[in-house]
Amino acid sequence: MRLRDEQKELLVRTKALELLVAEGFNGFSMHKLAKAANVSPATLYIYFQNKEDLIMQLGIEVGQKIQEVTFEDFDFEESFEAGLWKQWKNRAKYVLENPISAAFIEQFRNSPYKKKLGEEYFQEFRINMTKFLKSAIKKGELIPLPKEVFWTLAFAPLYQLIHFAQDGHNMAGEPFELTEDVMYLTFKQVIKSLQP
């Protein structure tokens, strides 16, 4: 039995993410990955059982990283506004610095693979967000809203700004760069919609 090579495995995972984003889940194949990573197709099966296993492993890996980054340097005792701003900065930084991983996780979230992963995978993230939101409501810093409404108001504007930044232009075709000032201006409007 062949041994795992950590450098080779990292290369394979990196190339897999690139190919999955470029080709989509249906256009991706283990053969294409082997060619892109310059390894034998048999080498891939040292690391993954099959295409589905590879996609699931990458979904877990990237999803966990995003969850970690979201709560990086996070203090559940700080104000709702400060905590949400920290999440905005953490999320924006991750997505802008890791565009391939961010594009992959969007594909993953909108695929049948997410359902196969199971709800327990997201449990820790949900627990942390619920703790944060309940504390903010209790302190009178957040109006009680259905989760879907909160999520839409709290994060959709951020992700739209990120899309403009990734495109390099706004919806009118004018050049756009996401600065902290623009992000904060948007954030302050979001906060107004969420606070009593």
PDB file of C-alpha atoms in Angstrom:
ATOM      1  CA  MET A   1       0.000   0.000   0.000  1.00  0.00           C
ATOM      2  CA  ARG A   2       1.323   3.446  -0.962  1.00  0.00           C
ATOM      3  CA  LEU A   3       1.871   6.047   1.740  1.00  0.00           C
ATOM      4  CA  ARG A   4       0.279   9.477   1.858  1.00  0.00           C
ATOM      5  CA  ASP A   5       2.461  12.400   0.778  1.00  0.00           C
ATOM      6  CA  GLU A   6       1.224  15.559   2.528  1.00  0.00           C
ATOM      7  CA  GLN A   7       2.658  17.929  -0.095  1.00  0.00           C
ATOM      8  CA  LYS A   8       1.107  15.933  -2.902  1.00  0.00           C
ATOM      9  CA  GLU A   9      -2.211  15.767  -1.070  1.00  0.00           C
ATOM     10  CA  LEU A  10      -2.202  19.565  -0.617  1.00  0.00           C
ATOM     11  CA  LEU A  11      -1.465  20.005  -4.336  1.00  0.00           C
ATOM     12  CA  VAL A  12      -4.295  17.624  -5.239  1.00  0.00           C
ATOM     13  CA  ARG A  13      -6.741  19.461  -2.954  1.00  0.00           C
ATOM     14  CA  THR A  14      -5.712  22.845  -4.369  1.00  0.00           C
ATOM     15  CA  LYS A  15      -6.069  21.649  -7.962  1.00  0.00           C
ATOM     16  CA  ALA A  16      -9.389  19.992  -7.117  1.00  0.00           C
ATOM     17  CA  LEU A  17     -10.789  23.277  -5.783  1.00  0.00           C
ATOM     18  CA  GLU A  18      -9.593  25.132  -8.886  1.00  0.00           C
ATOM     19  CA  LEU A  19     -11.085  22.544 -11.237  1.00  0.00           C
ATOM     20  CA  LEU A  20     -14.368  22.252  -9.355  1.00  0.00           C
ATOM     21  CA  VAL A  21     -14.823  26.026  -9.562  1.00  0.00           C
ATOM     22  CA  ALA A  22     -13.808  26.178 -13.236  1.00  0.00           C
ATOM     23  CA  GLU A  23     -15.618  23.053 -14.466  1.00  0.00           C
ATOM     24  CA  GLY A  24     -18.482  22.760 -11.977  1.00  0.00           C
ATOM     25  CA  PHE A  25     -19.314  19.574 -10.122  1.00  0.00           C
ATOM     26  CA  ASN A  26     -20.721  17.880 -13.222  1.00  0.00           C
ATOM     27  CA  GLY A  27     -17.776  18.805 -15.464  1.00  0.00           C
ATOM     28  CA  PHE A  28     -15.192  17.720 -12.906  1.00  0.00           C
ATOM     29  CA  SER A  29     -13.639  14.258 -13.083  1.00  0.00           C
ATOM     30  CA  MET A  30     -10.921  12.408 -11.224  1.00  0.00           C
ATOM     31  CA  HIS A  31      -9.116  11.934 -14.540  1.00  0.00           C
ATOM     32  CA  LYS A  32      -9.046  15.711 -15.140  1.00  0.00           C
ATOM     33  CA  LEU A  33      -7.790  16.216 -11.598  1.00  0.00           C
ATOM     34  CA  ALA A  34      -4.990  13.676 -12.022  1.00  0.00           C
ATOM     35  CA  LYS A  35      -3.892  15.442 -15.194  1.00  0.00           C
ATOM     36  CA  ALA A  36      -4.051  18.925 -13.608  1.00  0.00           C
ATOM     37  CA  ALA A  37      -2.120  17.773 -10.522  1.00  0.00           C
ATOM     38  CA  ASN A  38       0.336  15.819 -12.670  1.00  0.00           C
ATOM     39  CA  VAL A  39      -0.232  12.605 -10.732  1.00  0.00           C
ATOM     40  CA  SER A  40      -1.385   9.149 -11.658  1.00  0.00           C
ATOM     41  CA  PRO A  41      -5.164   8.627 -11.337  1.00  0.00           C
ATOM     42  CA  ALA A  42      -4.382   5.803  -8.897  1.00  0.00           C
ATOM     43  CA  THR A  43      -2.661   8.333  -6.609  1.00  0.00           C
ATOM     44  CA  LEU A  44      -5.957  10.147  -6.076  1.00  0.00           C
ATOM     45  CA  TYR A  45      -7.495   7.046  -4.564  1.00  0.00           C
ATOM     46  CA  ILE A  46      -4.896   7.066  -1.787  1.00  0.00           C
ATOM     47  CA  TYR A  47      -6.548  10.265  -0.543  1.00  0.00           C
ATOM     48  CA  PHE A  48     -10.171   9.894  -1.660  1.00  0.00           C
ATOM     49  CA  GLN A  49     -12.532   6.972  -2.222  1.00  0.00           C
ATOM     50  CA  ASN A  50     -14.118   8.645  -5.244  1.00  0.00           C
ATOM     51  CA  LYS A  51     -15.279  11.993  -6.641  1.00  0.00           C
ATOM     52  CA  GLU A  52     -18.084  12.299  -4.088  1.00  0.00           C
ATOM     53  CA  ASP A  53     -15.712  11.646  -1.185  1.00  0.00           C
ATOM     54  CA  LEU A  54     -13.328  14.302  -2.506  1.00  0.00           C
ATOM     55  CA  ILE A  55     -16.108  16.898  -2.833  1.00  0.00           C
ATOM     56  CA  MET A  56     -17.447  16.074   0.628  1.00  0.00           C
ATOM     57  CA  GLN A  57     -13.985  16.303   2.215  1.00  0.00           C
ATOM     58  CA  LEU A  58     -13.365  19.661   0.538  1.00  0.00           C
ATOM     59  CA  GLY A  59     -16.794  20.913   1.611  1.00  0.00           C
ATOM     60  CA  ILE A  60     -16.058  20.008   5.225  1.00  0.00           C
ATOM     61  CA  GLU A  61     -12.548  21.480   5.107  1.00  0.00           C
ATOM     62  CA  VAL A  62     -13.535  24.804   3.518  1.00  0.00           C
ATOM     63  CA  GLY A  63     -16.729  25.076   5.574  1.00  0.00           C
ATOM     64  CA  GLN A  64     -14.828  24.558   8.826  1.00  0.00           C
ATOM     65  CA  LYS A  65     -12.287  27.187   7.833  1.00  0.00           C
ATOM     66  CA  ILE A  66     -15.034  29.725   7.124  1.00  0.00           C
ATOM     67  CA  GLN A  67     -16.665  28.958  10.473  1.00  0.00           C
ATOM     68  CA  GLU A  68     -13.319  29.413  12.253  1.00  0.00           C
ATOM     69  CA  VAL A  69     -12.599  32.688  10.459  1.00  0.00           C
ATOM     70  CA  THR A  70     -16.082  34.074  11.159  1.00  0.00           C
ATOM     71  CA  PHE A  71     -15.504  33.839  14.917  1.00  0.00           C
ATOM     72  CA  GLU A  72     -11.787  34.684  14.902  1.00  0.00           C
ATOM     73  CA  ASP A  73     -10.957  37.116  17.758  1.00  0.00           C
ATOM     74  CA  PHE A  74     -14.658  37.135  18.597  1.00  0.00           C
ATOM     75  CA  ASP A  75     -15.838  38.061  22.080  1.00  0.00           C
ATOM     76  CA  PHE A  76     -19.390  37.042  22.945  1.00  0.00           C
ATOM     77  CA  GLU A  77     -19.431  39.714  25.649  1.00  0.00           C
ATOM     78  CA  GLU A  78     -18.904  42.641  23.274  1.00  0.00           C
ATOM     79  CA  SER A  79     -21.802  44.651  21.895  1.00  0.00           C
ATOM     80  CA  PHE A  80     -23.951  43.377  19.046  1.00  0.00           C
ATOM     81  CA  GLU A  81     -22.666  46.127  16.759  1.00  0.00           C
ATOM     82  CA  ALA A  82     -18.999  45.389  17.541  1.00  0.00           C
ATOM     83  CA  GLY A  83     -19.523  41.638  17.166  1.00  0.00           C
ATOM     84  CA  LEU A  84     -21.355  41.905  13.872  1.00  0.00           C
ATOM     85  CA  TRP A  85     -18.737  44.329  12.509  1.00  0.00           C
ATOM     86  CA  LYS A  86     -16.012  41.841  13.445  1.00  0.00           C
ATOM     87  CA  GLN A  87     -17.919  39.127  11.560  1.00  0.00           C
ATOM     88  CA  TRP A  88     -18.234  41.409   8.520  1.00  0.00           C
ATOM     89  CA  LYS A  89     -14.500  42.112   8.493  1.00  0.00           C
ATOM     90  CA  ASN A  90     -13.597  38.459   9.036  1.00  0.00           C
ATOM     91  CA  ARG A  91     -15.953  37.225   6.324  1.00  0.00           C
ATOM     92  CA  ALA A  92     -14.883  39.867   3.792  1.00  0.00           C
ATOM     93  CA  LYS A  93     -11.205  39.216   4.422  1.00  0.00           C
ATOM     94  CA  TYR A  94     -11.604  35.469   3.972  1.00  0.00           C
ATOM     95  CA  VAL A  95     -13.677  35.687   0.784  1.00  0.00           C
ATOM     96  CA  LEU A  96     -11.437  38.304  -0.842  1.00  0.00           C
ATOM     97  CA  GLU A  97      -8.217  36.495   0.105  1.00  0.00           C
ATOM     98  CA  ASN A  98      -9.558  33.041  -0.839  1.00  0.00           C
ATOM     99  CA  PRO A  99     -11.706  33.530  -3.952  1.00  0.00           C
ATOM    100  CA  ILE A 100     -11.401  29.912  -5.125  1.00  0.00           C
ATOM    101  CA  SER A 101     -12.437  28.473  -1.755  1.00  0.00           C
ATOM    102  CA  ALA A 102     -15.274  31.009  -1.495  1.00  0.00           C
ATOM    103  CA  ALA A 103     -16.556  30.153  -4.983  1.00  0.00           C
ATOM    104  CA  PHE A 104     -16.316  26.444  -4.189  1.00  0.00           C
ATOM    105  CA  ILE A 105     -18.316  26.738  -0.963  1.00  0.00           C
ATOM    106  CA  GLU A 106     -21.051  28.637  -2.819  1.00  0.00           C
ATOM    107  CA  GLN A 107     -21.266  25.779  -5.320  1.00  0.00           C
ATOM    108  CA  PHE A 108     -21.267  23.280  -2.469  1.00  0.00           C
ATOM    109  CA  ARG A 109     -24.057  25.090  -0.608  1.00  0.00           C
ATOM    110  CA  ASN A 110     -26.208  25.022  -3.731  1.00  0.00           C
ATOM    111  CA  SER A 111     -25.659  21.349  -4.481  1.00  0.00           C
ATOM    112  CA  PRO A 112     -27.058  18.043  -3.227  1.00  0.00           C
ATOM    113  CA  TYR A 113     -23.747  17.491  -1.410  1.00  0.00           C
ATOM    114  CA  LYS A 114     -24.748  19.963   1.321  1.00  0.00           C
ATOM    115  CA  LYS A 115     -27.750  17.790   2.223  1.00  0.00           C
ATOM    116  CA  LYS A 116     -25.538  14.694   2.326  1.00  0.00           C
ATOM    117  CA  LEU A 117     -23.282  16.416   4.829  1.00  0.00           C
ATOM    118  CA  GLY A 118     -26.059  16.578   7.394  1.00  0.00           C
ATOM    119  CA  GLU A 119     -27.249  19.249   9.751  1.00  0.00           C
ATOM    120  CA  GLU A 120     -24.932  18.236  12.612  1.00  0.00           C
ATOM    121  CA  TYR A 121     -21.979  19.626  10.661  1.00  0.00           C
ATOM    122  CA  PHE A 122     -23.337  23.181  11.067  1.00  0.00           C
ATOM    123  CA  GLN A 123     -24.338  22.718  14.709  1.00  0.00           C
ATOM    124  CA  GLU A 124     -21.399  24.522  16.335  1.00  0.00           C
ATOM    125  CA  PHE A 125     -21.824  27.526  14.038  1.00  0.00           C
ATOM    126  CA  ARG A 126     -25.554  27.659  14.784  1.00  0.00           C
ATOM    127  CA  ILE A 127     -24.929  27.415  18.517  1.00  0.00           C
ATOM    128  CA  ASN A 128     -22.430  30.288  18.394  1.00  0.00           C
ATOM    129  CA  MET A 129     -24.676  32.514  16.272  1.00  0.00           C
ATOM    130  CA  THR A 130     -27.716  31.756  18.442  1.00  0.00           C
ATOM    131  CA  LYS A 131     -25.753  32.609  21.590  1.00  0.00           C
ATOM    132  CA  PHE A 132     -24.618  35.886  20.015  1.00  0.00           C
ATOM    133  CA  LEU A 133     -28.101  36.853  18.808  1.00  0.00           C
ATOM    134  CA  LYS A 134     -29.936  35.887  22.018  1.00  0.00           C
ATOM    135  CA  SER A 135     -27.465  37.923  24.054  1.00  0.00           C
ATOM    136  CA  ALA A 136     -27.982  40.949  21.769  1.00  0.00           C
ATOM    137  CA  ILE A 137     -31.777  40.655  22.039  1.00  0.00           C
ATOM    138  CA  LYS A 138     -31.571  40.300  25.832  1.00  0.00           C
ATOM    139  CA  LYS A 139     -29.372  43.433  26.049  1.00  0.00           C
ATOM    140  CA  GLY A 140     -31.837  45.349  23.850  1.00  0.00           C
ATOM    141  CA  GLU A 141     -29.308  45.740  21.030  1.00  0.00           C
ATOM    142  CA  LEU A 142     -31.192  43.707  18.415  1.00  0.00           C
ATOM    143  CA  ILE A 143     -34.853  43.526  17.524  1.00  0.00           C
ATOM    144  CA  PRO A 144     -36.231  39.973  17.515  1.00  0.00           C
ATOM    145  CA  LEU A 145     -36.589  38.858  13.895  1.00  0.00           C
ATOM    146  CA  PRO A 146     -37.174  35.570  12.112  1.00  0.00           C
ATOM    147  CA  LYS A 147     -33.759  34.028  11.391  1.00  0.00           C
ATOM    148  CA  GLU A 148     -34.212  34.366   7.626  1.00  0.00           C
ATOM    149  CA  VAL A 149     -34.997  38.073   7.907  1.00  0.00           C
ATOM    150  CA  PHE A 150     -32.055  38.685  10.247  1.00  0.00           C
ATOM    151  CA  TRP A 151     -29.653  36.822   7.974  1.00  0.00           C
ATOM    152  CA  THR A 152     -30.845  38.679   4.877  1.00  0.00           C
ATOM    153  CA  LEU A 153     -30.548  42.097   6.501  1.00  0.00           C
ATOM    154  CA  ALA A 154     -27.283  41.340   8.301  1.00  0.00           C
ATOM    155  CA  PHE A 155     -25.237  39.714   5.557  1.00  0.00           C
ATOM    156  CA  ALA A 156     -26.708  40.154   2.056  1.00  0.00           C
ATOM    157  CA  PRO A 157     -25.380  43.733   1.755  1.00  0.00           C
ATOM    158  CA  LEU A 158     -21.875  42.562   2.676  1.00  0.00           C
ATOM    159  CA  TYR A 159     -21.888  39.792   0.096  1.00  0.00           C
ATOM    160  CA  GLN A 160     -23.197  42.161  -2.584  1.00  0.00           C
ATOM    161  CA  LEU A 161     -20.277  44.515  -1.899  1.00  0.00           C
ATOM    162  CA  ILE A 162     -17.912  41.544  -2.132  1.00  0.00           C
ATOM    163  CA  HIS A 163     -19.428  40.565  -5.499  1.00  0.00           C
ATOM    164  CA  PHE A 164     -18.897  44.117  -6.781  1.00  0.00           C
ATOM    165  CA  ALA A 165     -15.285  43.982  -5.548  1.00  0.00           C
ATOM    166  CA  GLN A 166     -14.669  40.619  -7.209  1.00  0.00           C
ATOM    167  CA  ASP A 167     -16.174  41.908 -10.459  1.00  0.00           C
ATOM    168  CA  GLY A 168     -14.173  45.133 -10.195  1.00  0.00           C
ATOM    169  CA  HIS A 169     -17.235  47.232 -10.974  1.00  0.00           C
ATOM    170  CA  ASN A 170     -20.670  48.082  -9.633  1.00  0.00           C
ATOM    171  CA  MET A 171     -24.033  47.356 -11.278  1.00  0.00           C
ATOM    172  CA  ALA A 172     -23.667  50.491 -13.460  1.00  0.00           C
ATOM    173  CA  GLY A 173     -20.337  49.222 -14.793  1.00  0.00           C
ATOM    174  CA  GLU A 174     -18.334  51.817 -12.882  1.00  0.00           C
ATOM    175  CA  PRO A 175     -15.033  50.759 -11.284  1.00  0.00           C
ATOM    176  CA  PHE A 176     -15.457  49.557  -7.717  1.00  0.00           C
ATOM    177  CA  GLU A 177     -13.002  48.729  -4.966  1.00  0.00           C
ATOM    178  CA  LEU A 178     -14.188  47.579  -1.567  1.00  0.00           C
ATOM    179  CA  THR A 179     -12.633  49.819   1.062  1.00  0.00           C
ATOM    180  CA  GLU A 180     -13.209  49.637   4.786  1.00  0.00           C
ATOM    181  CA  ASP A 181     -14.923  53.052   4.586  1.00  0.00           C
ATOM    182  CA  VAL A 182     -17.465  51.808   2.028  1.00  0.00           C
ATOM    183  CA  MET A 183     -17.969  48.608   3.975  1.00  0.00           C
ATOM    184  CA  TYR A 184     -18.494  50.522   7.225  1.00  0.00           C
ATOM    185  CA  LEU A 185     -20.934  52.975   5.613  1.00  0.00           C
ATOM    186  CA  THR A 186     -23.001  49.997   4.444  1.00  0.00           C
ATOM    187  CA  PHE A 187     -22.645  48.273   7.798  1.00  0.00           C
ATOM    188  CA  LYS A 188     -23.996  51.318   9.668  1.00  0.00           C
ATOM    189  CA  GLN A 189     -27.147  51.234   7.510  1.00  0.00           C
ATOM    190  CA  VAL A 190     -27.533  47.527   8.261  1.00  0.00           C
ATOM    191  CA  ILE A 191     -27.187  48.183  11.990  1.00  0.00           C
ATOM    192  CA  LYS A 192     -29.936  50.821  11.814  1.00  0.00           C
ATOM    193  CA  SER A 193     -32.274  48.208  10.342  1.00  0.00           C
ATOM    194  CA  LEU A 194     -31.505  45.686  13.094  1.00  0.00           C
ATOM    195  CA  GLN A 195     -31.503  47.775  16.252  1.00  0.00           C
ATOM    196  CA  PRO A 196     -34.578  48.860  18.240  1.00  0.00           C
TER     197      PRO A 196
END
